[in-house]
Amino acid sequence: AIVPLDIEDNERTLLLQGEARARLTHELVTKLVQATADHAPLLVVIEDAHWLDSASWRLLRDLQTTVQRVGLLIATRPMAEPVPEMYGPISGEVNTQVHRLQGLNQDDAAQLASQCLGVISIPEQVAALIAGRADGNALYIEKLAQVLRDNGCLLIRDGVCTLAVPVEELSRLPLPATVEGLIVSRVDRLDQRQQLALKVASVIDRLFALDVLQGVYPAQEERAQVPALMPPLVQADLLRPEEIGGRNGYIFKHVLTQEAVYGLMLFAQRRALHRAVAEYYEARGAGADFAVLAHHWQNAEDWPKALRCVEQAGDQALKRWASREAITFFSRAQDIERQHHVIGNDPLRLARWEWSIGEASFRLGRIDAAQQSGRKALRLAGRPVPTTPLGATVGFLGQVAIRLWRKWLPKLAGTAPLH
């Protein structure tokens, strides 16, 4: 779905599945963009392109090749392996500029730290310390500036930042060496209820709705006070408000913030909270996003429910033509079954997973992989493909005999063939 609106399918759209639905969705989006570009040249900016899935990359390629008077500006971190297949063709077109994010130099680091602290500038010695420790990492720069302020090393008054400790002490400060360490040091300054709310939120997702956080907050008697815990977390620059489909919500300022908070909990705590989140979603009919449910059931180690959701997430990915993701989900289903033996002796279900991997591989142009998966699926289903010329000939003649039998038997019996 391009726009998160709860619109029911009509008689025409209900029949559209798989490739047809994906193709028409892409056509709709490209026509809407073209209609806008017809009025004036249009620049489409894609931020955080390193998070895009394969279906989104394919849509960008459609915009690039079919829409007139449109340019693409793509901002991305250096691409991790495996690099999306569409990335090379897209980045090579003349109407596209790819902005690869790099580390900040000392002047930029000082400016970012000043903005973060709400001051015009910071002392030169502090700028040198931050730039030397951060190595161009923007998030580290922000968090280090905040830690220096929280520790009393910086004094801010009327928009002016000054040193509150002797210069020679700066180099001897016991500052965390990683972004995660800086985040944890800030979280430790929160009161217990705020810390608990932040930890629960880290389990839900980077972007979470306030009502979900209230619904799974472990201390039931304190759930009514959860909304009051959010403003201090925003002021601490750990969260920011973010609306989710008309509902109040929040987002972690950075994914590393979420991961650092998540890592503060014991494994048993995380497992119990993942189960609570999955049960909350299922109890309220929010089971349509099977990828999210699969994530929570896997981390709750409820393998039957995790396998069911992973399988359904794979089906969803196939329907929206996200082939790479479909392979990931069905491969994960195979891994769960190998490790935990959930379904037992059900070769047809195993065959369906392998067949789906083959179908997704075929869509990606991986013909050899598709053939291998297809052969394996047929073998699992008890219908192996013949591997010798004699076997292939016998199999072919057998299929011809079956076709003739089905065609002529109704006539011999005096009935018309079924269509």
Coordinates of C-alpha atoms in Angstrom, one line a residue:
A1 CA 0.0 0.0 0.0
I2 CA 1.4 3.4 -1.0
V3 CA -1.0 5.4 1.2
P4 CA -2.0 4.0 4.6
L5 CA -5.8 4.3 4.1
D6 CA -8.2 1.5 5.0
I7 CA -10.0 1.3 1.7
E8 CA -11.7 -2.1 0.9
D9 CA -11.1 -3.8 -2.4
N10 CA -13.9 -3.6 -5.0
E11 CA -14.8 -6.2 -7.5
R12 CA -12.0 -5.2 -9.9
T13 CA -9.2 -4.8 -7.4
L14 CA -10.0 -7.9 -5.4
L15 CA -8.9 -10.0 -8.4
L16 CA -5.6 -8.2 -8.8
Q17 CA -2.8 -10.1 -7.1
G18 CA 0.9 -10.6 -7.5
E19 CA 2.5 -9.1 -10.6
A20 CA -0.6 -7.5 -11.9
R21 CA -1.3 -5.6 -8.7
A22 CA 2.3 -4.5 -8.4
R23 CA 2.5 -3.4 -12.0
L24 CA -0.7 -1.4 -11.8
T25 CA 0.3 0.2 -8.5
H26 CA 3.6 1.3 -10.1
E27 CA 1.7 2.7 -13.1
L28 CA -0.6 4.6 -10.7
V29 CA 2.3 6.2 -8.8
T30 CA 4.2 7.1 -12.0
K31 CA 1.1 8.7 -13.5
L32 CA 0.5 10.8 -10.4
V33 CA 4.1 11.9 -10.4
Q34 CA 3.9 12.7 -14.1
A35 CA 0.7 14.7 -13.6
T36 CA 2.6 16.9 -11.1
A37 CA 5.7 17.2 -13.3
D38 CA 3.4 18.3 -16.2
H39 CA 2.9 21.6 -14.4
A40 CA 6.5 22.3 -13.5
P41 CA 9.8 20.3 -13.4
L42 CA 9.8 18.1 -10.4
L43 CA 12.6 17.0 -8.0
V44 CA 11.9 13.8 -6.1
V45 CA 14.1 13.5 -3.0
I46 CA 14.6 10.1 -1.4
E47 CA 16.2 10.1 2.1
D48 CA 17.7 7.1 3.9
A49 CA 17.7 5.1 0.6
H50 CA 19.8 2.4 2.4
W51 CA 16.5 1.3 4.0
L52 CA 14.6 0.8 0.8
D53 CA 13.3 -2.6 -0.1
S54 CA 13.5 -4.1 -3.6
A55 CA 9.9 -3.1 -4.6
S56 CA 10.8 0.5 -3.7
W57 CA 14.0 0.4 -5.8
R58 CA 12.0 -0.9 -8.7
L59 CA 9.4 1.9 -8.3
L60 CA 12.3 4.5 -8.4
R61 CA 13.5 2.9 -11.6
D62 CA 10.0 3.2 -13.1
L63 CA 9.9 6.9 -12.2
Q64 CA 13.3 7.5 -13.6
T65 CA 12.7 5.9 -17.0
T66 CA 9.0 6.7 -17.6
V67 CA 8.3 10.2 -16.1
Q68 CA 9.3 13.3 -18.1
R69 CA 10.8 16.4 -16.5
V70 CA 11.6 14.7 -13.2
G71 CA 14.9 14.4 -11.4
L72 CA 15.9 12.1 -8.5
L73 CA 18.1 13.1 -5.6
I74 CA 18.9 10.1 -3.5
A75 CA 20.6 10.4 -0.1
T76 CA 22.2 7.2 1.3
R77 CA 24.8 5.9 3.5
P78 CA 27.4 3.7 1.8
M79 CA 25.5 0.6 0.6
A80 CA 26.0 -2.6 2.5
E81 CA 26.2 -6.0 0.8
P82 CA 24.3 -7.2 -0.9
V83 CA 23.9 -4.0 -2.9
P84 CA 20.3 -3.7 -4.4
E85 CA 20.3 -4.8 -8.1
M86 CA 18.6 -1.6 -9.2
Y87 CA 21.1 0.7 -7.4
G88 CA 23.7 0.6 -10.2
P89 CA 21.3 1.4 -13.1
I90 CA 19.5 4.1 -11.1
S91 CA 22.6 5.9 -10.0
G92 CA 24.1 5.9 -13.5
E93 CA 21.3 8.0 -15.1
V94 CA 21.8 11.7 -16.0
N95 CA 18.5 12.7 -14.3
T96 CA 19.7 11.3 -11.0
Q97 CA 22.2 12.4 -8.4
V98 CA 23.2 10.1 -5.5
H99 CA 24.5 11.9 -2.4
R100 CA 26.6 9.5 -0.4
L101 CA 26.7 10.7 3.2
Q102 CA 30.2 11.2 4.7
G103 CA 31.6 12.1 8.1
L104 CA 31.6 15.8 9.3
N105 CA 34.7 17.8 9.4
Q106 CA 35.7 19.9 12.6
D107 CA 33.9 23.1 11.5
D108 CA 30.7 21.2 10.6
A109 CA 31.0 19.2 13.9
A110 CA 31.3 22.4 15.9
Q111 CA 28.2 23.9 14.1
L112 CA 26.2 20.7 14.7
A113 CA 27.1 20.7 18.4
S114 CA 26.2 24.3 18.7
Q115 CA 22.8 23.7 17.2
C116 CA 22.2 20.7 19.4
L117 CA 23.0 22.8 22.5
G118 CA 21.0 25.8 21.3
V119 CA 24.0 28.2 21.3
I120 CA 25.7 30.4 18.8
S121 CA 29.1 28.6 19.1
I122 CA 31.1 26.4 21.4
P123 CA 34.6 27.0 22.8
E124 CA 37.4 26.0 20.4
Q125 CA 38.8 23.5 22.8
V126 CA 35.5 21.7 23.1
A127 CA 35.1 21.7 19.3
A128 CA 38.5 20.1 18.9
L129 CA 37.6 17.5 21.6
I130 CA 34.3 16.6 20.0
A131 CA 35.7 16.4 16.5
G132 CA 38.6 14.3 17.6
R133 CA 36.4 11.8 19.5
A134 CA 33.5 11.7 17.0
D135 CA 35.5 11.0 13.8
G136 CA 32.8 12.7 11.8
N137 CA 29.8 10.7 13.3
A138 CA 26.9 13.1 13.6
L139 CA 25.1 11.2 16.2
Y140 CA 28.2 10.9 18.4
I141 CA 28.7 14.6 18.0
E142 CA 25.2 15.4 19.3
K143 CA 25.3 12.9 22.2
L144 CA 28.9 13.9 23.3
A145 CA 27.8 17.6 23.4
Q146 CA 24.8 16.7 25.5
V147 CA 26.9 14.6 27.9
L148 CA 29.4 17.4 28.4
R149 CA 26.5 19.7 29.2
D150 CA 24.8 17.2 31.5
N151 CA 28.1 16.5 33.3
G152 CA 28.5 20.2 34.1
C153 CA 31.6 20.6 31.8
L154 CA 29.7 23.2 29.8
L155 CA 27.9 26.2 31.1
I156 CA 25.1 27.6 28.9
R157 CA 23.6 30.9 29.8
D158 CA 21.6 33.3 27.5
G159 CA 22.6 31.3 24.4
V160 CA 26.3 31.5 25.2
C161 CA 28.4 28.4 25.9
T162 CA 31.5 28.5 28.1
L163 CA 33.8 26.0 29.8
A164 CA 33.0 25.2 33.4
V165 CA 36.1 23.2 34.0
P166 CA 39.8 23.9 33.3
V167 CA 40.9 23.2 29.8
E168 CA 43.5 20.6 30.8
E169 CA 40.7 18.5 32.4
L170 CA 38.9 18.0 29.1
S171 CA 41.4 15.5 27.8
R172 CA 41.2 13.5 31.0
L173 CA 37.4 13.2 31.1
P174 CA 36.1 9.6 31.3
L175 CA 33.9 9.8 28.3
P176 CA 32.3 6.8 26.6
A177 CA 34.1 5.8 23.5
T178 CA 31.0 4.7 21.5
V179 CA 27.7 6.3 20.6
E180 CA 26.0 3.5 22.5
G181 CA 28.0 4.3 25.6
L182 CA 27.0 8.0 25.4
I183 CA 23.3 7.1 25.0
V184 CA 23.4 4.7 27.9
S185 CA 25.0 7.4 30.1
R186 CA 22.1 9.7 29.3
V187 CA 19.5 7.0 29.9
D188 CA 21.1 6.4 33.3
R189 CA 20.1 9.9 34.3
L190 CA 16.4 9.2 33.8
D191 CA 14.1 8.1 36.7
Q192 CA 13.1 4.5 36.8
R193 CA 9.6 4.9 35.2
Q194 CA 11.1 6.9 32.3
Q195 CA 13.7 4.3 31.8
L196 CA 11.1 1.5 31.8
A197 CA 8.9 3.3 29.3
L198 CA 11.9 3.8 27.0
K199 CA 12.9 0.2 27.3
V200 CA 9.4 -1.0 26.4
A201 CA 9.3 1.4 23.5
S202 CA 12.6 0.0 22.2
V203 CA 11.0 -3.5 22.0
I204 CA 7.9 -2.3 20.1
D205 CA 9.8 -0.6 17.2
R206 CA 11.8 2.6 16.4
L207 CA 8.4 4.2 15.6
F208 CA 5.7 3.4 18.0
A209 CA 2.1 4.5 18.9
L210 CA 1.5 5.8 22.4
D211 CA -1.5 3.6 22.9
V212 CA 0.6 0.5 22.1
L213 CA 3.2 1.6 24.7
Q214 CA 0.4 2.0 27.3
G215 CA -1.1 -1.3 26.4
V216 CA 2.1 -3.3 27.0
Y217 CA 3.6 -1.2 29.8
P218 CA 4.4 -3.9 32.5
A219 CA 3.1 -1.9 35.5
Q220 CA -0.6 -1.9 34.8
E221 CA -1.4 0.4 37.7
E222 CA 0.9 3.1 36.2
R223 CA -0.4 2.8 32.6
A224 CA -2.5 6.0 32.9
Q225 CA 0.7 8.0 33.7
V226 CA 2.6 6.8 30.6
P227 CA 1.8 9.8 28.5
A228 CA 3.3 12.1 31.2
L229 CA 6.5 10.2 30.9
M230 CA 7.0 11.1 27.2
P231 CA 7.9 14.9 27.4
P232 CA 11.0 14.4 29.5
L233 CA 12.2 11.7 27.0
V234 CA 11.7 14.2 24.2
Q235 CA 13.5 16.9 26.1
A236 CA 16.4 14.5 26.7
D237 CA 16.6 14.3 22.9
L238 CA 16.0 10.5 22.9
L239 CA 12.6 10.6 21.2
R240 CA 10.6 13.0 19.1
P241 CA 6.8 13.1 18.5
E242 CA 5.6 11.4 15.3
E243 CA 2.0 10.9 14.3
I244 CA 1.1 7.4 13.2
G245 CA -2.1 7.1 11.1
G246 CA -3.8 9.9 13.1
R247 CA -2.6 8.4 16.4
N248 CA -0.2 10.0 18.8
G249 CA 3.2 8.4 18.6
Y250 CA 7.0 8.8 19.0
I251 CA 10.1 7.8 17.2
F252 CA 13.6 7.2 18.5
K253 CA 15.9 10.0 17.3
H254 CA 18.2 7.4 15.8
V255 CA 18.1 3.6 15.4
L256 CA 21.3 3.4 17.5
T257 CA 19.4 5.0 20.4
Q258 CA 16.8 2.3 20.1
E259 CA 19.4 -0.5 19.9
A260 CA 21.4 0.9 22.9
V261 CA 18.3 1.0 25.1
Y262 CA 17.2 -2.4 23.9
G263 CA 20.6 -3.8 24.9
L264 CA 20.1 -2.6 28.5
M265 CA 17.6 -5.3 29.2
L266 CA 18.1 -8.9 30.2
F267 CA 17.2 -11.6 27.6
A268 CA 14.2 -12.8 29.7
Q269 CA 12.9 -9.2 29.9
R270 CA 13.0 -8.7 26.2
R271 CA 11.4 -12.1 25.5
A272 CA 8.4 -11.3 27.8
L273 CA 7.9 -7.8 26.3
H274 CA 8.0 -9.2 22.7
R275 CA 5.3 -11.7 23.6
A276 CA 3.2 -8.9 25.2
V277 CA 3.6 -6.7 22.0
A278 CA 2.6 -9.6 19.7
E279 CA -0.4 -10.5 21.9
Y280 CA -1.5 -6.9 22.0
Y281 CA -1.4 -6.6 18.2
E282 CA -3.2 -9.9 17.6
A283 CA -5.9 -9.1 20.2
R284 CA -6.7 -5.9 18.5
G285 CA -6.9 -7.3 15.0
A286 CA -3.6 -5.8 13.9
G287 CA -2.4 -9.0 12.4
A288 CA -2.2 -7.8 8.8
D289 CA 1.5 -6.8 9.1
F290 CA 2.8 -10.3 9.5
A291 CA 6.4 -9.2 9.2
V292 CA 6.0 -7.2 12.4
L293 CA 4.2 -10.1 14.2
A294 CA 6.9 -12.5 13.0
H295 CA 9.6 -10.3 14.4
H296 CA 8.0 -10.3 17.9
W297 CA 7.0 -14.0 18.0
Q298 CA 10.5 -15.0 17.0
N299 CA 12.0 -12.9 19.8
A300 CA 9.4 -14.3 22.2
E301 CA 10.6 -17.7 21.0
D302 CA 7.1 -18.9 20.3
W303 CA 8.2 -20.9 17.3
P304 CA 4.8 -22.2 16.0
K305 CA 3.3 -18.6 15.9
A306 CA 6.6 -17.2 14.6
L307 CA 6.6 -19.8 11.7
R308 CA 3.0 -19.0 10.9
C309 CA 3.7 -15.3 10.7
V310 CA 6.9 -15.7 8.7
E311 CA 5.1 -17.8 6.2
Q312 CA 2.3 -15.3 5.8
A313 CA 4.9 -12.5 5.6
G314 CA 6.5 -14.3 2.7
D315 CA 3.1 -14.6 1.0
Q316 CA 2.5 -10.9 1.4
A317 CA 5.9 -10.1 -0.1
L318 CA 5.2 -12.3 -3.1
K319 CA 1.9 -10.6 -3.7
R320 CA 3.4 -7.1 -3.7
W321 CA 6.2 -8.4 -5.9
A322 CA 9.0 -7.8 -3.3
S323 CA 10.9 -10.9 -4.4
R324 CA 14.1 -10.4 -2.5
E325 CA 12.1 -10.1 0.8
A326 CA 10.0 -13.1 -0.1
I327 CA 13.1 -15.2 -0.4
T328 CA 14.3 -14.0 3.0
F329 CA 11.0 -14.9 4.7
F330 CA 10.6 -18.4 3.2
S331 CA 14.3 -19.1 3.9
R332 CA 13.7 -18.0 7.5
A333 CA 10.7 -20.4 7.6
Q334 CA 13.0 -23.2 6.5
D335 CA 15.5 -22.2 9.2
I336 CA 12.9 -22.2 11.9
E337 CA 11.7 -25.7 10.9
R338 CA 15.2 -27.1 10.8
Q339 CA 16.1 -25.8 14.2
H340 CA 12.8 -26.3 16.1
H341 CA 10.8 -29.0 14.1
V342 CA 7.5 -27.1 14.3
I343 CA 5.4 -28.7 11.6
G344 CA 6.8 -32.3 11.8
N345 CA 6.2 -34.5 8.7
D346 CA 4.5 -32.1 6.3
P347 CA 6.4 -32.4 3.0
L348 CA 3.8 -30.4 1.0
R349 CA 4.3 -27.4 3.2
L350 CA 8.0 -27.6 2.9
A351 CA 7.6 -28.0 -0.9
R352 CA 5.4 -24.8 -1.0
W353 CA 8.1 -22.8 0.7
E354 CA 10.7 -24.0 -1.7
W355 CA 8.4 -23.4 -4.7
S356 CA 7.8 -19.8 -3.5
I357 CA 11.6 -19.3 -3.3
G358 CA 11.9 -20.5 -6.8
E359 CA 9.1 -18.2 -8.0
A360 CA 10.7 -15.2 -6.4
S361 CA 14.1 -16.2 -7.8
F362 CA 12.6 -16.4 -11.3
R363 CA 11.2 -12.9 -10.9
L364 CA 14.7 -11.6 -10.0
G365 CA 16.1 -13.3 -13.1
R366 CA 18.0 -15.9 -11.2
I367 CA 17.1 -18.8 -13.5
D368 CA 19.5 -21.4 -12.2
A369 CA 18.4 -20.8 -8.6
A370 CA 14.7 -20.9 -9.7
Q371 CA 15.3 -24.3 -11.4
Q372 CA 17.1 -25.7 -8.4
S373 CA 14.2 -24.6 -6.0
G374 CA 11.6 -25.9 -8.4
R375 CA 13.3 -29.3 -8.6
K376 CA 13.7 -29.5 -4.9
A377 CA 10.0 -28.5 -4.4
L378 CA 8.8 -31.3 -6.7
R379 CA 11.0 -33.8 -5.0
L380 CA 9.6 -32.8 -1.6
A381 CA 6.1 -33.2 -3.0
G382 CA 6.9 -36.7 -4.2
R383 CA 7.0 -35.7 -7.9
P384 CA 10.7 -35.6 -8.7
V385 CA 11.9 -34.4 -12.1
P386 CA 13.5 -37.2 -14.1
T387 CA 17.3 -36.8 -14.2
T388 CA 18.1 -39.3 -17.1
P389 CA 17.0 -39.1 -20.8
L390 CA 15.1 -42.4 -20.4
G391 CA 13.3 -41.1 -17.3
A392 CA 12.4 -37.8 -19.1
T393 CA 11.0 -39.8 -22.1
V394 CA 8.9 -42.1 -20.0
G395 CA 7.6 -39.1 -18.0
F396 CA 6.8 -37.2 -21.2
L397 CA 4.9 -40.1 -22.7
G398 CA 3.1 -40.7 -19.4
Q399 CA 1.9 -37.1 -19.4
V400 CA 0.7 -37.4 -23.1
A401 CA -1.2 -40.5 -22.1
I402 CA -2.9 -38.7 -19.2
R403 CA -3.9 -35.8 -21.4
L404 CA -5.4 -38.1 -24.1
W405 CA -7.2 -40.2 -21.4
R406 CA -8.7 -37.0 -19.9
K407 CA -9.7 -35.8 -23.4
W408 CA -11.2 -38.9 -24.8
L409 CA -12.6 -40.7 -21.8
P410 CA -15.7 -38.4 -21.4
K411 CA -16.6 -39.0 -25.1
L412 CA -16.3 -42.7 -24.7
A413 CA -18.5 -42.5 -21.6
G414 CA -21.0 -40.4 -23.5
T415 CA -20.5 -37.2 -21.5
A416 CA -19.0 -33.8 -22.4
P417 CA -15.6 -32.9 -21.1
L418 CA -15.4 -30.7 -18.1
H419 CA -14.0 -27.2 -18.5

